[in-house]
Amino acid sequence: MRIFKFGGASVKDANGVRNVVNVLRITGFRDLGVVVSAMGKTTNALEEILARYQKNDNSYLKLIDKLYEQHNEIIVELEEVTDFINEDEVLRFRESGIKNILKGIIEALKGELLRNKTKNYSFLYDQVVSHGELISTKIVAAFLNACNIPVQWVDARELIKTDTKYRDAGVQWQETENTIKNISGSSFLTQGFIGSDDNGFTTTLGREGSDYTAAILAYCLDAESVTIWKDVPGVLNADPRVFQDTVLLEKIPYNEAIELAFYGASVIHPKTLQPLQRKSIPLHVKSFLNPKENGSTITHSNTLLPEIPCYIVRKNLIFLRVSSRDFSFIGEGNISEIFHELSEAKMQVGLLQNSAISFSICVEDKYSLINVLLSRLQERYDVSVVKNVALYTIRHYNGEKVSSIENEQQVLLKQRTQETLQVVVKQ
Ligand code: ADP
Ligand code: ASP
Ligand code: MG
């Protein structure tokens, strides 16, 4: 079995959905598990709907209607006869009842919010935001089936079993393996990003988590490979939105890929690599626009090919310098205390450096808990804060000048190990 993952960018509009048909006709579609994310920026839109709802701003209902219109528009466009779909197939697509299915999911979303009584924001977040993937998979599955690509629509919440850490749920591997083994039939299509807890409530695996879903399915099914289809030729040595003259990385060892993802190369979700590495399942990252090109392959190889410096930038981080108040050393006890507070505030640490009386860290405040963290730390320490910093990481640093990074911006911290240079600058 092979697992394919199509992200939001690949199904952002009707042409994107048609292109999924194109890709599957080229690659074949027997014994295939297809994972699909929400279309385009739907997850952001759902986050905005929830934010307005939380503020008792009834305009959230207008945004839900807009979401409905956008998806309905895609369905209407998909009903046109094109090179991909003939008249009979269009008829089949219509007869799938997809327009009513969309209406039903939108009504369920409204009902979820109108009936809501919970004060648990993360819980509500998962119940709401998961609708993006439910809608996209219904549309894509109906279109593929109409185009003679038979896929069974499967609810990922019946496959991926998790704990109750809403918005960042942990997989219960044994239960998940048991349920996934029950999938019958040749090829299936399911949602990325979502799962369910023991009580059947929806959970999510963290933003951008659909890559991880593909890896979980591959692990549990002993798949022969995973392919994630992207709007780039594969994993490049830098994000082409930020750097010029990027180069395709053709072969990447698992441990190199996990480092790149950890440092923030957002092309692969960091949790994706571990399940694949454990079962030696290769990960292909390929262009959905050029499906015949090889792209990047991540396996157990020894060296990165080509072996060149890789540049990663993470923006909108926070730089904290925590110092003792009385000139006493920042020792192991203090560091463990600081880390405890970071973990309570769910902060991911990108870089750290300690000196005798201070401890510097660069963190990502994913859950907007910085004020909680600061008030806890300021009970005992002096804390200086610089918001809006960028962390540049260069893997396989070869001593080349990084003046373009350093000259333009104020450098707050620079750290070099044998392989890696990291620079924190004010954005
Ligand atoms: P998806 O549609 O699967 O959600 P993403 O938008 O999350 O896709 O990921 C693809 C994007 O990742 C690319 O458009 C690119 O801008 C960005 N990116 C960041 N780092 C890299 C890298 N090292 N190589 C390729 N793309 C990268
Ligand atoms: N739709 C989710 C997100 O935008 C998951 C994903 O795309 O991987 O974060
Ligand atoms: Mg994404």
Coordinates of C-alpha atoms in Angstrom, one line a residue, residues 52-377:
R52 CA -15.4 36.0 16.6
Y53 CA -17.7 33.5 18.2
Q54 CA -15.7 33.7 21.4
K55 CA -16.0 37.5 21.4
N56 CA -19.8 37.1 21.1
D57 CA -19.5 38.8 17.7
N58 CA -22.3 37.4 15.6
S59 CA -20.5 38.1 12.3
Y60 CA -19.0 34.7 12.7
L61 CA -22.2 33.4 11.1
K62 CA -21.5 35.5 8.0
L63 CA -18.0 34.0 7.8
I64 CA -19.6 30.5 7.9
D65 CA -21.8 31.5 5.1
K66 CA -18.8 32.7 3.2
L67 CA -17.0 29.4 3.8
Y68 CA -20.1 27.7 2.4
E69 CA -20.2 29.9 -0.7
Q70 CA -16.5 29.3 -1.4
H71 CA -16.8 25.5 -1.3
N72 CA -20.1 25.5 -3.2
E73 CA -18.4 27.6 -5.9
I74 CA -15.7 24.9 -6.2
I75 CA -18.4 22.2 -6.5
V76 CA -20.1 24.3 -9.2
E77 CA -16.8 24.7 -11.1
L78 CA -16.1 21.0 -10.8
E79 CA -19.5 20.3 -12.5
E80 CA -18.1 21.7 -15.8
V81 CA -17.1 19.3 -18.5
T82 CA -13.3 19.5 -19.0
D83 CA -10.4 17.3 -20.2
F84 CA -10.6 15.5 -16.9
I85 CA -14.3 14.8 -16.7
N86 CA -16.8 14.0 -19.4
E87 CA -20.6 14.4 -19.3
D88 CA -21.4 11.1 -17.7
E89 CA -18.8 11.6 -15.1
V90 CA -20.2 15.1 -14.3
L91 CA -23.6 13.6 -13.9
R92 CA -22.2 11.0 -11.5
F93 CA -20.6 13.9 -9.5
R94 CA -23.9 15.7 -9.3
E95 CA -25.8 12.6 -8.3
S96 CA -23.4 12.0 -5.4
G97 CA -25.4 14.6 -3.6
I98 CA -22.3 16.6 -2.8
K99 CA -24.0 19.9 -2.6
N100 CA -26.4 18.7 0.1
I101 CA -23.5 17.0 1.9
L102 CA -21.8 20.4 2.0
K103 CA -24.9 22.0 3.4
G104 CA -25.2 19.3 6.0
I105 CA -21.6 19.8 7.2
I106 CA -22.1 23.6 7.4
E107 CA -25.3 23.1 9.4
A108 CA -23.5 20.8 11.7
L109 CA -20.8 23.4 12.2
K110 CA -23.4 26.1 13.1
G111 CA -25.2 23.7 15.4
E112 CA -21.9 22.9 17.2
L113 CA -21.4 26.6 18.0
L114 CA -25.1 27.4 18.8
R115 CA -25.3 24.4 21.2
N116 CA -21.9 24.9 22.7
K117 CA -21.7 25.1 26.5
T118 CA -18.1 24.3 27.1
K119 CA -15.5 26.8 28.4
N120 CA -12.7 24.6 27.3
Y121 CA -11.3 26.6 24.3
S122 CA -9.0 23.9 23.0
F123 CA -11.9 21.3 23.0
L124 CA -14.2 23.6 21.1
Y125 CA -11.4 24.5 18.7
D126 CA -11.1 20.9 17.7
Q127 CA -14.8 20.4 17.3
V128 CA -15.0 23.5 15.0
V129 CA -11.8 23.5 13.0
S130 CA -12.0 19.9 12.0
H131 CA -14.9 20.8 9.7
G132 CA -12.5 22.0 7.0
E133 CA -11.1 18.5 6.5
L134 CA -14.6 16.9 6.6
I135 CA -15.7 19.2 3.7
S136 CA -12.6 18.9 1.6
T137 CA -12.5 15.1 1.7
K138 CA -16.2 14.8 0.9
I139 CA -15.7 17.0 -2.2
V140 CA -12.5 15.3 -3.4
A141 CA -13.8 11.8 -2.8
A142 CA -17.0 12.5 -4.7
F143 CA -15.0 13.9 -7.6
L144 CA -12.5 11.1 -7.7
N145 CA -15.3 8.5 -7.7
A146 CA -17.1 10.3 -10.4
C147 CA -13.9 10.3 -12.5
N148 CA -13.6 6.5 -12.2
I149 CA -11.0 6.6 -9.4
P150 CA -12.7 4.4 -6.8
V151 CA -11.9 5.5 -3.3
Q152 CA -13.8 4.8 -0.1
W153 CA -14.3 7.9 2.1
V154 CA -13.2 7.0 5.6
D155 CA -13.7 9.1 8.7
A156 CA -10.3 9.6 10.2
R157 CA -11.9 9.9 13.7
E158 CA -12.6 6.2 13.4
L159 CA -9.0 5.5 12.6
I160 CA -6.7 7.8 14.5
K161 CA -7.3 7.4 18.3
T162 CA -5.8 10.0 20.6
D163 CA -5.6 11.3 24.1
T164 CA -7.6 14.4 25.1
K165 CA -4.8 16.9 24.6
Y166 CA -7.1 19.0 22.3
R167 CA -5.2 21.0 19.6
D168 CA -2.1 18.9 20.1
A169 CA -3.4 15.4 20.6
G170 CA -1.1 12.5 21.2
V171 CA -1.7 9.3 19.2
Q172 CA -2.7 6.1 21.1
W173 CA -0.7 3.8 18.9
Q174 CA -2.1 0.4 19.9
E175 CA -5.7 1.4 19.5
T176 CA -5.0 3.2 16.3
E177 CA -3.2 0.2 14.8
N178 CA -6.2 -2.0 15.7
T179 CA -8.7 0.3 14.1
I180 CA -6.7 1.0 11.0
K181 CA -6.2 -2.7 10.3
N182 CA -10.0 -2.9 9.9
I183 CA -10.0 -0.7 6.7
S184 CA -11.3 -2.9 4.0
G185 CA -11.3 -2.4 0.3
S186 CA -8.6 -1.4 -2.1
S187 CA -8.1 2.4 -1.9
F188 CA -9.4 4.9 0.6
L189 CA -9.5 8.6 1.2
T190 CA -9.5 10.3 4.6
Q191 CA -8.9 13.6 6.5
G192 CA -5.5 14.7 7.6
F193 CA -5.1 16.5 11.0
I194 CA -8.0 15.0 12.9
G195 CA -8.7 12.1 15.2
S196 CA -10.9 11.3 18.1
D197 CA -10.6 10.6 21.9
D198 CA -12.0 7.7 23.9
N199 CA -15.3 9.4 24.2
G200 CA -15.6 9.9 20.4
F201 CA -14.9 13.7 20.6
T202 CA -12.9 15.1 17.7
T203 CA -9.3 16.0 18.4
T204 CA -6.6 17.6 16.2
L205 CA -2.9 16.8 15.9
G206 CA -1.6 20.4 15.7
R207 CA -1.5 22.9 12.8
E208 CA -0.1 21.4 9.6
G209 CA -0.7 18.0 11.1
S210 CA -1.9 16.2 7.9
D211 CA 1.7 15.1 7.0
Y212 CA 1.7 13.4 10.4
T213 CA -1.6 11.7 9.6
A214 CA -0.1 10.2 6.5
A215 CA 2.9 8.9 8.5
I216 CA 0.6 7.4 11.2
L217 CA -1.4 5.6 8.6
A218 CA 1.7 4.4 6.8
Y219 CA 3.2 3.1 10.1
C220 CA 0.0 1.2 11.0
L221 CA -0.5 -0.3 7.5
D222 CA 3.2 -1.1 7.0
A223 CA 3.0 1.0 3.8
E224 CA 5.7 0.8 1.2
S225 CA 6.0 4.6 0.9
V226 CA 4.5 7.9 1.7
T227 CA 4.3 10.7 -0.9
I228 CA 3.5 14.3 0.1
W229 CA 2.5 16.4 -2.9
K230 CA 3.6 20.1 -2.7
D231 CA 3.7 23.3 -4.6
V232 CA 7.5 23.1 -4.7
P233 CA 9.7 20.5 -6.5
G234 CA 10.6 18.8 -3.2
V235 CA 12.5 19.7 -0.1
L236 CA 14.8 22.6 -1.1
N237 CA 17.9 23.9 0.7
A238 CA 15.8 26.9 1.8
D239 CA 12.2 28.2 1.6
P240 CA 11.8 29.7 -1.9
R241 CA 9.4 32.3 -0.5
V242 CA 12.3 33.7 1.6
F243 CA 15.5 32.8 -0.2
Q244 CA 16.6 33.0 -3.9
D245 CA 18.5 30.4 -5.9
T246 CA 17.3 27.4 -3.9
V247 CA 18.5 23.9 -4.7
L248 CA 16.5 20.6 -4.6
L249 CA 17.7 18.1 -2.0
E250 CA 17.4 14.8 -3.9
K251 CA 18.3 12.4 -1.1
I252 CA 17.9 13.2 2.6
P253 CA 18.7 10.8 5.5
Y254 CA 15.9 10.6 8.0
N255 CA 18.1 12.2 10.7
E256 CA 18.9 15.1 8.5
A257 CA 15.2 15.6 7.6
I258 CA 14.1 15.5 11.2
E259 CA 16.7 18.2 12.1
L260 CA 15.5 20.4 9.2
A261 CA 11.9 20.0 10.2
F262 CA 12.7 20.6 13.9
Y263 CA 14.6 23.8 13.1
G264 CA 11.5 25.0 11.2
A265 CA 11.7 23.9 7.5
S266 CA 7.9 24.1 7.3
V267 CA 7.7 21.9 4.2
I268 CA 7.4 18.8 6.5
H269 CA 5.7 18.6 9.8
P270 CA 8.3 17.6 12.4
K271 CA 6.4 14.7 13.8
T272 CA 6.1 13.0 10.4
L273 CA 9.6 11.5 10.3
Q274 CA 9.7 9.4 13.5
P275 CA 7.0 6.8 12.6
L276 CA 8.5 6.4 9.1
Q277 CA 12.0 6.0 10.3
R278 CA 11.0 3.4 12.7
K279 CA 9.6 1.2 10.0
S280 CA 12.1 2.3 7.3
I281 CA 9.2 3.6 5.1
P282 CA 10.6 6.1 2.5
L283 CA 9.1 9.6 2.3
H284 CA 8.8 11.2 -1.1
V285 CA 8.2 15.0 -1.4
K286 CA 7.0 15.8 -4.9
S287 CA 5.5 18.5 -7.0
F288 CA 1.8 18.2 -7.7
L289 CA 2.5 20.3 -10.8
N290 CA 5.2 18.0 -12.1
P291 CA 4.2 14.5 -10.8
K292 CA 6.7 12.7 -13.1
E293 CA 9.7 14.5 -11.5
N294 CA 11.5 12.6 -8.8
G295 CA 11.4 15.3 -6.1
S296 CA 13.1 14.5 -2.8
T297 CA 13.4 11.1 -1.1
I298 CA 14.0 10.7 2.6
T299 CA 15.3 7.3 3.6
H300 CA 18.1 5.6 5.6
S301 CA 20.8 6.9 3.4
N302 CA 24.0 8.2 5.0
T303 CA 24.5 11.5 3.3
L304 CA 22.6 14.5 2.1
L305 CA 22.6 14.8 -1.7
P306 CA 23.8 17.3 -2.7
E307 CA 25.6 18.2 0.5
I308 CA 25.1 21.9 0.7
P309 CA 24.2 24.4 3.4
C310 CA 20.5 24.5 4.2
Y311 CA 18.9 27.7 5.4
I312 CA 15.9 27.8 7.7
V313 CA 14.1 30.9 9.1
R314 CA 11.5 31.0 11.7
K315 CA 9.8 34.4 12.3
N316 CA 7.6 36.0 15.0
L317 CA 9.5 34.3 17.8
I318 CA 10.2 35.8 21.2
F319 CA 13.6 36.3 22.7
L320 CA 13.8 36.1 26.5
R321 CA 16.8 36.8 28.8
V322 CA 16.2 35.5 32.3
S323 CA 18.7 36.7 34.9
S324 CA 19.1 36.3 38.6
R325 CA 18.2 39.3 40.7
D326 CA 21.1 39.1 43.2
F327 CA 24.0 38.3 40.9
S328 CA 23.8 34.6 41.9
F329 CA 24.5 31.9 39.4
I330 CA 21.8 30.5 37.2
G331 CA 22.3 26.8 38.1
E332 CA 20.7 23.5 37.2
G333 CA 17.9 24.1 39.7
N334 CA 16.9 27.4 38.1
I335 CA 17.1 26.0 34.6
S336 CA 14.9 23.1 35.5
E337 CA 12.4 25.6 37.0
I338 CA 12.5 27.8 33.9
F339 CA 11.9 24.8 31.7
H340 CA 9.0 23.7 33.9
E341 CA 7.4 27.1 33.3
L342 CA 8.1 26.9 29.5
S343 CA 6.5 23.5 29.4
E344 CA 3.4 24.7 31.3
A345 CA 3.1 27.6 28.7
K346 CA 3.5 25.0 25.8
M347 CA 6.4 27.1 24.5
Q348 CA 8.7 25.4 21.9
V349 CA 12.3 26.4 22.5
G350 CA 14.3 27.1 19.3
L351 CA 17.6 28.1 20.8
L352 CA 19.1 28.4 24.3
Q353 CA 22.3 29.7 25.7
N354 CA 23.3 30.1 29.4
S355 CA 25.9 32.2 31.1
A356 CA 26.8 32.5 34.8
I357 CA 23.9 34.8 35.7
S358 CA 21.6 34.7 32.8
F359 CA 19.8 32.3 30.5
S360 CA 18.7 33.3 27.0
I361 CA 16.0 31.5 25.0
C362 CA 14.2 32.0 21.7
V363 CA 10.6 30.6 21.9
E364 CA 7.5 30.2 19.8
D365 CA 4.3 31.3 21.6
K366 CA 1.9 29.1 19.7
Y367 CA -0.9 29.3 22.2
S368 CA -0.6 33.0 23.2
L369 CA 0.6 32.3 26.7
I370 CA 3.5 34.7 26.9
N371 CA 1.9 36.9 29.6
V372 CA 1.2 33.9 31.8
L373 CA 4.8 32.8 31.4
L374 CA 6.3 36.2 32.1
S375 CA 4.3 36.7 35.3
R376 CA 5.5 33.3 36.6
L377 CA 9.1 34.0 35.7

